[in-house]
Every structure is written in C-alpha cells, then in structure tokens.
Amino acid sequence: MADRSLEGMALPLEVRARLAELELELSEGDITQKGYEKKRSKLIGAYLPQPPTANGAAVVRCRLQPGEGVPRRPFRSAHIGVCDIREAAARERAASAAGNRPLFYFRFGVDQALPQERRAPVTPSSASRYHRRRSSGSRDERYRSDVHTEAVQAALAKHKERKMAVPMPSKRRSLVVQTSMDAYTPPDTSSGSEDEGSVQGDSQGTPTSSQGSINMEHWISQAIHGSTTSTTSSSSTQSGGSGAAHRLADVMAQTHIENHSAPPDVTTYTSEHSIQVERPQGSTTSRTAPKYGNAELMETGDGVPVSSRVSAKIQQLVNTLKRPKRPPLREFFVDDFEELLEVQQPDPNQPKPEGAQMLATRGEQLGVVTNWPPSLEAALQRWGTISPKAPCLTTMDTNGKPLYILTYGKLWTRSMKVAYNILHKLGTKQEPMVRPGDRVALVFPNNDPAAFMVAFYGCLLAEVVPVPIEVPLTRKDAGSQQIGFLLGSCGVTVALTSDACHKGLPKSPTGEIPQFKGWPKLLWFVTESKHLSKPPRDWFPHIKDANNDTAYIEYKTCKDGSVLGVTVTRIALLTHCQALTQACGYTEAETIVNVLDFKKDVGLWHGILTSVMNMMHVISIPYSLMKVNPLSWIQKVCQYKAKVACVKSRDMHWALVAHRDQRDVNLSSLRMLIVADGANPWSISSCDAFLNVFQSKGLRQEVICPCASSPEALTVAIRRPTDDSNQPPGRGVLSMHGLTYGVIRVDSEEKLSVLTVQDVGLVMPGAIMCSVKPDGIPQLCRTDEIGELCVCAVATGTSYYGLSGMTKNTFEVFPMTSSGAPISEYPFIRTGLLGFVGPGGLVFVVGKMDGLMVVSGRRHNADDIVATALAVEPMKFVYRGRIAVFSVTVLHDERIVIVAEQRPDSTEEDSFQWMSRVLQAIDSIHQVGVYCLALVPANTLPKTPLGGIHLSETKQLFLEGSLHPCNVLMCPHTCVTNLPKPRQKQPEIGPASVMVGNLVSGKRIAQASGRDLGQIEDNDQARKFLFLSEVLQWRAQTTPDHLLYTLLNCRGTIANSLTCVQLHKRAEKIAVMLMERGHLQDGDHVALVYPPGIDLIAAFYGCLYAGCVPITVRPPHPQNIATTLPTVKMIVEVSRSACLMTTQLICKLLRSREAAAAVDVRTWPLILDTDDLPKKRPAQIYKPSNPDTLAYLDFSVSTTGMLAGVKMSHAATSAFCRSIKLQCELYPSREVAICLDPYCGLGFVLWCLCSVYSGHQSILIPPSELETNPALWLLAVSQYKVRDTFCSYSVMELCTKGLGSQTESLKARGLDLSRVRTCVVVAEERPRIALTQSFSKLFKDLGLHPRAVSTSFGCRVNLAICLQPHRLWTLVEQVGDFSLHHTNAYSPPYLLPF
C-alpha cells in the first residue's frame, strides 16, 4: 500500500525499511490504523514536495521577514479551517536547516484582519452570473427548493462563526464524493459567500493563479473519478510530520472548485454514491502550470486521495454535535422496507393509448357587443339609474312565499352606502381599518342572498376584495380551522354580515362573539341600512374600467382538507360574465331560478354576477326550503315562467322522489336547465330520469345543459341551448376497465363494468382547451387517452392567494408535445377535471383529480365507487344516501375506504348483508378490493355548511380511530396484495438485534409467538408419524376398538359411529375403489361431495391411503339446485378434480333433470358411488415421499361471492393438528361436541382431522339437524357431559331465537351446561358480539358460565390463531407451510375481525 503511493518520492533506504516494518505490524494487528498513519506521517513528512505560490487569493508568507513580528493569534479563515503562522514558520526553518528550502504558502479566505482593498466584493451582476453558472447542470429550476437551500446556507453560516479546535478524526469520508443529485440543491443568488467571491475575483487578475486553480480542479476530478469511496487519515495537529497533509487539506478547502457547483452539506453524512464531476475544459497555454506534486502528496495511509473542501476538524465536530450518544429509535429500523414489499408487476394485457396526439381545441371567438359595460360596477350603475324599479333578486321563505324583492335601484343605493361605510366609518380618518385593496370576509347565511349581494357589490364599489365564507355555527365546525387559516393569510380583519346572522353567531357569557379556533381577530360589521350612515351628496364611488386588480377571492377545499383562496381579477370577472352571456344567450329582463349556493361557483357566477350584467331577475331558492319541499324550484319555474334554472343533479333526483303526478306543472317556458355538477359522470342518470318524467310536462331534451367548472378555471365548458330538437346530446359508453388505465375504450351498454358519460358542451368562448397527463410533465394526451383538462383564457382565476409555489404548478402550466416543445407561449390553467375532448369539440368529463385514487397502478374515482355503493338498495340501509369514499395508505399503496351513515331502523344482519353485496358489486364492476367498509349511526359524520359530508374530516376521524362505527367489514386480503416478503434470519448481529436487546427487553415489536411445538415434551405418540394416514394405521393397530366419531341425528340418538379399526378398514376399501374403478394415480384430485357425516371422513382418509388429494365440497341443496349446483361445478372445475365421490342419493341428484337445467351434466368427471364398496384390501397403502407434498385443498366461497383455495401440505396439517391438541388439551379420554359445517377452514379440521391425530371422541352434530330440533346441540352437550364444544354463529343464532322462550322447559328436562369449560364460536365472518352476549345471558340460568363463550380468531391462510378465551398463540411450524395459491383471479377474501 505504502510502496504504491510513494513510487515517485526519493526516500532513504532506512525510511523505506521502517515503512515496511509498519506495514507488517499493521497486517499482523500489532498496531492500529491510527497509530500506523501517525508514525508513517512522521517518517515521510520531511520528504513531501510542497505546492508552489498561488497569487489568486489573499496569501500570507509564512517565513517571517525581519521586523514583521509574530502575530498575537492565529489567522482564521472566513470560510473554514484554522492555521497558526508560528507553527508554519518553525516548520519552514526546520526544512531550511535540512537543506531543502521551499516556500510554503497558505491560501486563506478574506478575514477582517486583511486590508479592505484586498477584498473583491460580489456585485449583483457578478453574483447573478455566478448563480447562473453554478445552477447549470443536470438539475433544472423545476426541482429547485428554496427552503432546502436556505437551510443549507444557514447551517454553513453557523459553522463559519465557530472556532474549530478539536482533534481530527482518524478516518472520514470525503465530502466531495457527495451524495446523489437528488440531495443537491442549487444555491440561490444570495447563497454565494463573500469569501468565495473574493477568491474568484482575485484569481481572475493573474493568469498564473487561474492556471493553478484549473490544475487543482483537474487533479480533484482525477481523484473523484479514480475513487468512489475515498477516506482520509491524518493524525493530531501536534504531530510535525502531518503538517504537510494538514496544510494541503487547507489549500483544498480554500480553493474554489469550478465544476462542483454546490457547497458540501456539512450537516449530513455522505452517501456511498458519488457525483461524477466532469473534467474542466481549461484553456491550454504554452507554459505548463506547476502541479501540486503527484498523487502521493494528497494520499492518506491507505492510498486514498483527499478531496474535501471542509476541514476534518469541522467535520468531526459537526458529526459529534449532531449525533446523540445513543442513536435514536428510528435508526434501528432498516429503510429497505420498500424492497421487502412485493413489487406489483404491470399487466401485460393492459390497454394502452393508440391514437394520435391531440390538438388544442379553441372555443368560438368572444364577440364584442357595443353596449357591454366596461366593468361590472358600471353595469350596476347603469341599471340602478336607468331601471331602478326593475326586480333584481327575489328571496323565498321556508314556506315558498316571496320574502323580499331587491330592485336594481335599491341594490345600487345600498351598495354605495356599504362602500362608504367600509372606507370611512371603520377606524379613524387618519388610520382607517379598511383601505382599497384590503380583504374583508363576507359571512352570510344561505337563506339571505339579498344581504350578500349588497355587501358583495359594496366591496366592489369600495375597491375592497371580498372573501365569501360560510357561517360558523359552532367553535368546532368541520373545516372551520382551515377557513380561519385562509382569513389569516389574506390579512382579513373585518367581517361583513347581516343582522340576523350576527345575532345567531355563538356568544360568550358577556355577549361577545368568541374568537373561533384558528381564526384571526375580526371586527364584525353589520351591513343592514339601518346600521349604516348615509354617504354625503358629494361622495361618489370611483368606477373605472376592469383591470388586473383582484375582484374577489373564492375559497376552495382541497383533498387533504386545506383551504385555498383563488383570486379572480376584475378583467377576468368581466370577461367571464361576457362569455357566459354569449354561451347561454342571456338577454335583458330574463328570469332565472337559482337553487345553488350563491356565494361560490356556478351559483355566484350566474345568480349574482352575470345576472346584474344583463339586468336579469333571479329567483333564489334557499336550501332550507328545498329540504322541506324538493319540488319548490319546479313550482317557481312555472309560477314566474322562468327561462333559465340553475340546479344540481341532486335537486333533480329529490324532485323525482317527491313528485306525485301534479297537473299544474308546465316547464315549457324553460329554454335552459343548467346542471351545475354535470362534470360528475353519474349525473346523467338523474338527467335522463328527470327528462323521462317531465317530458310530458313540456320539458324538451335540448333544454338540459350540463356544465363543467372548477374554482381555478371558472366555467370550463357548457352545453349550449339549441332550437334543433332532433340533434341528440353527446353520449359515450366507456369501459370501466380501460378508464382505470387512463384509456378510452368504447363498450356496449349491456355490460355492467361500463361508464356512460354525457358531454358538458363546448369550450367557453375565447378559451383554448387541451388535456395533459395527470402525472409528471404536462405532456399532451393522445386522442384516446384520459388526461387533466387545461384551459388558456382570460376568464379564469389567476393564483392561489399567498402561495406562489402552488400557483406556479396550477396556473402556469405550459403543455408540451411529445417532442418537448410547448404548444403556446401563454400559460394554461389546470382545471382539476379528468376527461377528454371528443368528436365535434364536445368535452367529456369522467372524474376529478381530488377524487382520484391510484390502487396498484390503476385509477379509480371516488364518485364511481359512491355510485356503485348507492346502486345496492340505498334507500333501505343508507341514511339519505350519505356515503364517503376516500383512500388511506397501507404498505405504500392506496386502499379504498367506504364510510356510510346507517338508517336507524336497520338491523345488524341486514346491514351486513348490504355491505357484503356492496363489496361484491365493487369487485365485479371496478375489479378492485375495498379495504374497509364502515357504517356509522345517522347524522354522525362531519357535515359541510350545505349538509354534505366533510370528506377530509371523515378521513381524519377514521385515521385517528374516532369514527365509532356500529358495523365494520374489512377485507384486507382483497386489496393488500403486496405483502412483505418473509423475514429472513440474519447471520450476524445487526441493528434489529440491538433494538431487541437494548430497547424492548428481548421482544420484537408487533410480534407475538406461542409455545414452540418442537420443544414441548409430552407423551404424544402421534409425533412419531409425519402423516395422518400413518397415525390412523397406528391407532387401528394399538387401540382398534377406541371410539373416534359419534354422529347424532335430529332426535339426539346415535345414527352412526366409527372406531379406529372401522375407519381404517373403510378407508382401505375406498382406496381400492379409487385405484381399480377410478384408475387414479398419485397426486390426482378427488372431489368429495358428501353431507356432514361419517362417509365424508372415511372418504377423506381413503384418498390419503390411495395417494390422492381430497377436496371437500358442500353438496347441492335438493330444494335449491339452480343456485347451489353451479358452485359445486365451479369448485370441481377450478380444482381440476379427476374424480367425484359421493353417495348414491347425491349421485342421482347430480344427473337429474333439474341439474341438467342448471349445469352441463355431461361435463362431470368420473362419479363414484361409495355406498357399494369392494371387500378386498389394497396391496399397499400410499406413503408420501416428502412431508411438504400436498395433503388436501381447502376451498371456500366468501360472503362476497369469491372462490379461493389454499393448498395444505402434510407437514402443515400434522403441525396444525398438534397445535390444536396442545391448545385445547385433547387426549383419548376426552369428548368434544362439534356442530359445524365440515367443508372448509377450521370446521373441516375439527370434524375430520383432529380426532384421528389426538384420539379423542368427536360427537358430530350436523347443523342442518338443528332446523328440526334447535335444542339438539345443547342437549347433546348436556347428555354427554362435554367440557369443550365448537359451533358456528348460525348455530348460536338458531339456539338463541328458537330456545329463547324455552329455557324453563329445558331446565326441567335436565339440561345442564355447568360442565362446559369452553364454547368456541368458529368465526368465518365478522365478530357478532351482540349475538354472543345474548347467548351467554340467555343460557346463564342453565349453568353456562359467561366466560366460557369465546370466538376463534383466524384467517384463510392461518385458520386458528386463538381457540380459547384469554389465550393468544401463533401457529409456528404450520404457518411456514401455509403456501397460499390463488386458483383463480381473486385474492382470499377473509373478513378480519376486530
């Protein structure tokens, strides 16, 4: 190592011999690395070549001249590093005495001790040039983070002020070998330090200095390219031999590296990935610049070059101060958790867009009308003076009668009064509270549009910016804190409100309005005329043409619950009104009925703004009236012969529900029915149904005009009213599967998984529209691709108030073609709508970005999920159709959660059936699983001011566990398909072991384990055998007459029984039948279609004796063959059974005429009747060669209708039976009563396997017999004095309902349950706590102890985690062998209990 690094140096032989001895001592471990480096540096320190003079910065000559004197203190670099000139002078004299007289020069940053004229200040122009040069590189401005830049610069500034005087670390990584480009943040213009500027400025003056700097950078580039994990070693500063290396490190620290454009982050450790720095293209000169020695000069003891701009002392101090004495808990966890997750492979058959790149669609030209006012205030002035008695707004009371009529004259005069009082009556004359340009809040209820309208136009006349918000009802309203944050960021100090609203606000005991949570302190100002002063006659508002000043701010609630303020300028406000006037064909004195919220969105634009511009009469229907009378808006259209109505699909739906053939309805006056939520694709059903009902009442098809809008882009598109009734509206039937991949595929309406969408009309006049990809760069979509709609127009919002970063991402988008060229020099605005532009320029919307949920790479829209859930009988179970759909992140992927309000009269059983159907419908239509479906009591979800569900607040309650649902259904296996890979045992002690030992006292977090089956010593003789078939043979030989099974009939008498030898002989005969009549071979699958009984058990072990794989299948019900037989056929086909064994009765049923009508009976496999068995024994009983081979298949159909299968090996089966034996303490003298279906899961294991392995007697009670005799199970438990019994929820429910009134008679018959120690309910669905509690209370008088009743806990792949109360155990050996294999496209849908 040393010889390689010292090839170019002339060292004496004794020095080289000593270095060789040091190498030997280091290799043998007699000396540490630090000691080796220290001694080595002492030996070669005097022979190191020294760097030449560099005049590019402020230099200090270290050999003192006569009369210079000795400095009192060491110079300190303004950048980094400390050097003592006295030590340097002493070293120079020692070198001179040895005959070698080099001159040592140290490059320093400018210090205050240096003369002022030596500095080179950074001018703004030079700083900007410097910033542009340093910012150039692979990372562009889109990924620039000002916050991160400021944090780094602040950290560097702190360390510049410290005096580092601590020992250097023995080994550290180079800081030039820095992290990846992701960790690099280009500096801002102000981030260049003064000393860097001075170094650069001085170096430009002398060619020699420039050449020296370039050569140094060239060497550093070579060092970086030559080593990616450089480390340096140096000794203490008191060692004389290490001075040269230390001086050279300081030289490097002060040298400006041109190509490494960002200062190193001294606050973090370096990564093992290095930045590949390009070699500088320096100018070549005839004179060769002197080099700073060769590579040996910059190498440490292990031959790795030093390439750091930061001195080692500072680095060690930073590391010491930053890292605590004991690492935090987070550092014990490995960050490679994402690597452990199963990577979702893309579907190779997924549809991909194939069309050409779309072209931007331009709307018609915005026409210029001569009599259009120059501003909205001018329009108000015109109509207020010309037609003062023309009605402007009519409000309604809760009875549907006119409450107040606001004329244009009153609106003009009252708005002037509000404007005057805002500007002159708040505050003092010298310091008014509100000035033009300030923001004020408008807080008005939804039933008082007249007061809101006066206040809004009063703000426009006063040039004050109104911010309309909802009325806070309580101090803890949903989303109220975010509204307060918006008001605070807008600087709002005054809130305008009405007298009635002010009186209804919550008050403190002193009568004052308290400060709402998160709100700024507000002055509440009532705008009623009786509270206002009349303006002087000489005062008149300044009305000017529309400009780029902010007109108003409309609030918007984001997906995460945050509230943003969208600013709309006065020119955008006026242009939007003009575009709506042209698109809708508004004329003067038209009547419009408005059902929408007049404070925002379509209700504000049509009912408050555009109506005044065109002197229209607005009939405002409050929400309180709509709740009482959903037909009120239709009645007002007929009463006032309104030309236009603004509604939502919700209003159309409730009008249909409340409609009873009323003869006085006539909608022929309507020429335009604006559907405000036409962007919701599911609004088409309400539109079609409304048209079908009211078409006979004069409603024409061309009148229905859906529109699309967003707070950012205002009105995006609207369908124009036409006079041609023969022209049908645009409509498309799209494949739901294709939409999840963002692709448009036309499908047929007959299919269930389709989405029928209607057009929302054409692009607005004067606007340009395109669709871009929702993720990544804004690239234009193809013609058959779904993207986010973007609009370029004047009539749009301009920004999010006070949020420049989010404004740039939304309001300053430049769509690009596939070649990377922008399509326009003007910015587009993201609308937040997902859709496409169809034929003829018609715009189609399929969803919103806020409702988008990306699950396993596929896009699903919340509105689609809501529509599917509501389609499953919503009126019976969902209260007022209130459903919330959102996604939560589980294992780095989104999972769908559905929360609905349950009707008060719905029972638990009915609700569970509805939830099961919802899951099945969503899976079949959307091909996606639901993580959680929760039902909460009615009126408990957070509400929006208009009565809707507050989505973000609901999601927050769900995440906090504060939702308090009354019914929960979870299906994680249907959606969580990227489970982590199995944990691997680490060969050596790692961070996890340290965490286990030091933090949690030997127990791993989030893991519980039971007794180890391999370490328990007992007298279990069955452990000697690996297979259940061997256990049965052993019992037949040792205890042939021991009774294993007893089957009871409905009368409680013994119908059949089996001893060990009887079961063995019957299994042998069945094995002979399979081999001779069925001609089956080892590994063939055999379907066992038997009723619950002894025959099923014998057939199972007969398959094991023959080497076949049995599959238990529930037989079809004789009275319901049409629905039960297809399930049997499906399991037989999916399991690929080569044979089907059953009884003679069921064999006839499978070939009956009724069966032929349900399935194709010709496709049944070979059917064997086991009622007539051969009498000879097999020549040899099959013995598996490997315990991991397949023992049986466990198939089940979930409550959501999905079929899933689990493969069980012989080793897993034996280990499972042994676990149950130990847990339940089973031995041959015990008796266990089992009343379960024996076809899958734990019921099959208890019915068929456990008695053979443990030797206990199983008393079998078919659940179907309880329909005839509900007391059969409990009577058997009492008669046989059973201590342990297993049942299902259906059995428990039959006993509870059927025996609820017979407890006294049962007690008289001698029914005694006092001996029952454990009554375990095998839960195959949700936990039914109410049922178990009712069962315990009901039979408490019969001696049943309440603590004896418990519920098993398990899932499809781990059938029993807990079998007895108050004990938790984990299957150890068998879980590893539970290999889950999907036999179809579905995941196992077990419903996990809580």
CSV table of C-alpha atoms in Angstrom, one decimal, residues 119 385 587 597 1083 1236 1305:
chain,number,residue,atom,x,y,z
A,119,ARG,CA,-11.3,42.1,-0.9
A,385,THR,CA,-80.1,54.7,-12.5
A,587,THR,CA,-80.9,38.8,-22.6
A,597,ASP,CA,-75.1,28.3,-3.3
A,1083,GLY,CA,-51.5,-36.7,-6.9
A,1236,LEU,CA,-70.1,-27.1,12.3
A,1305,SER,CA,-88.7,-26.2,30.0
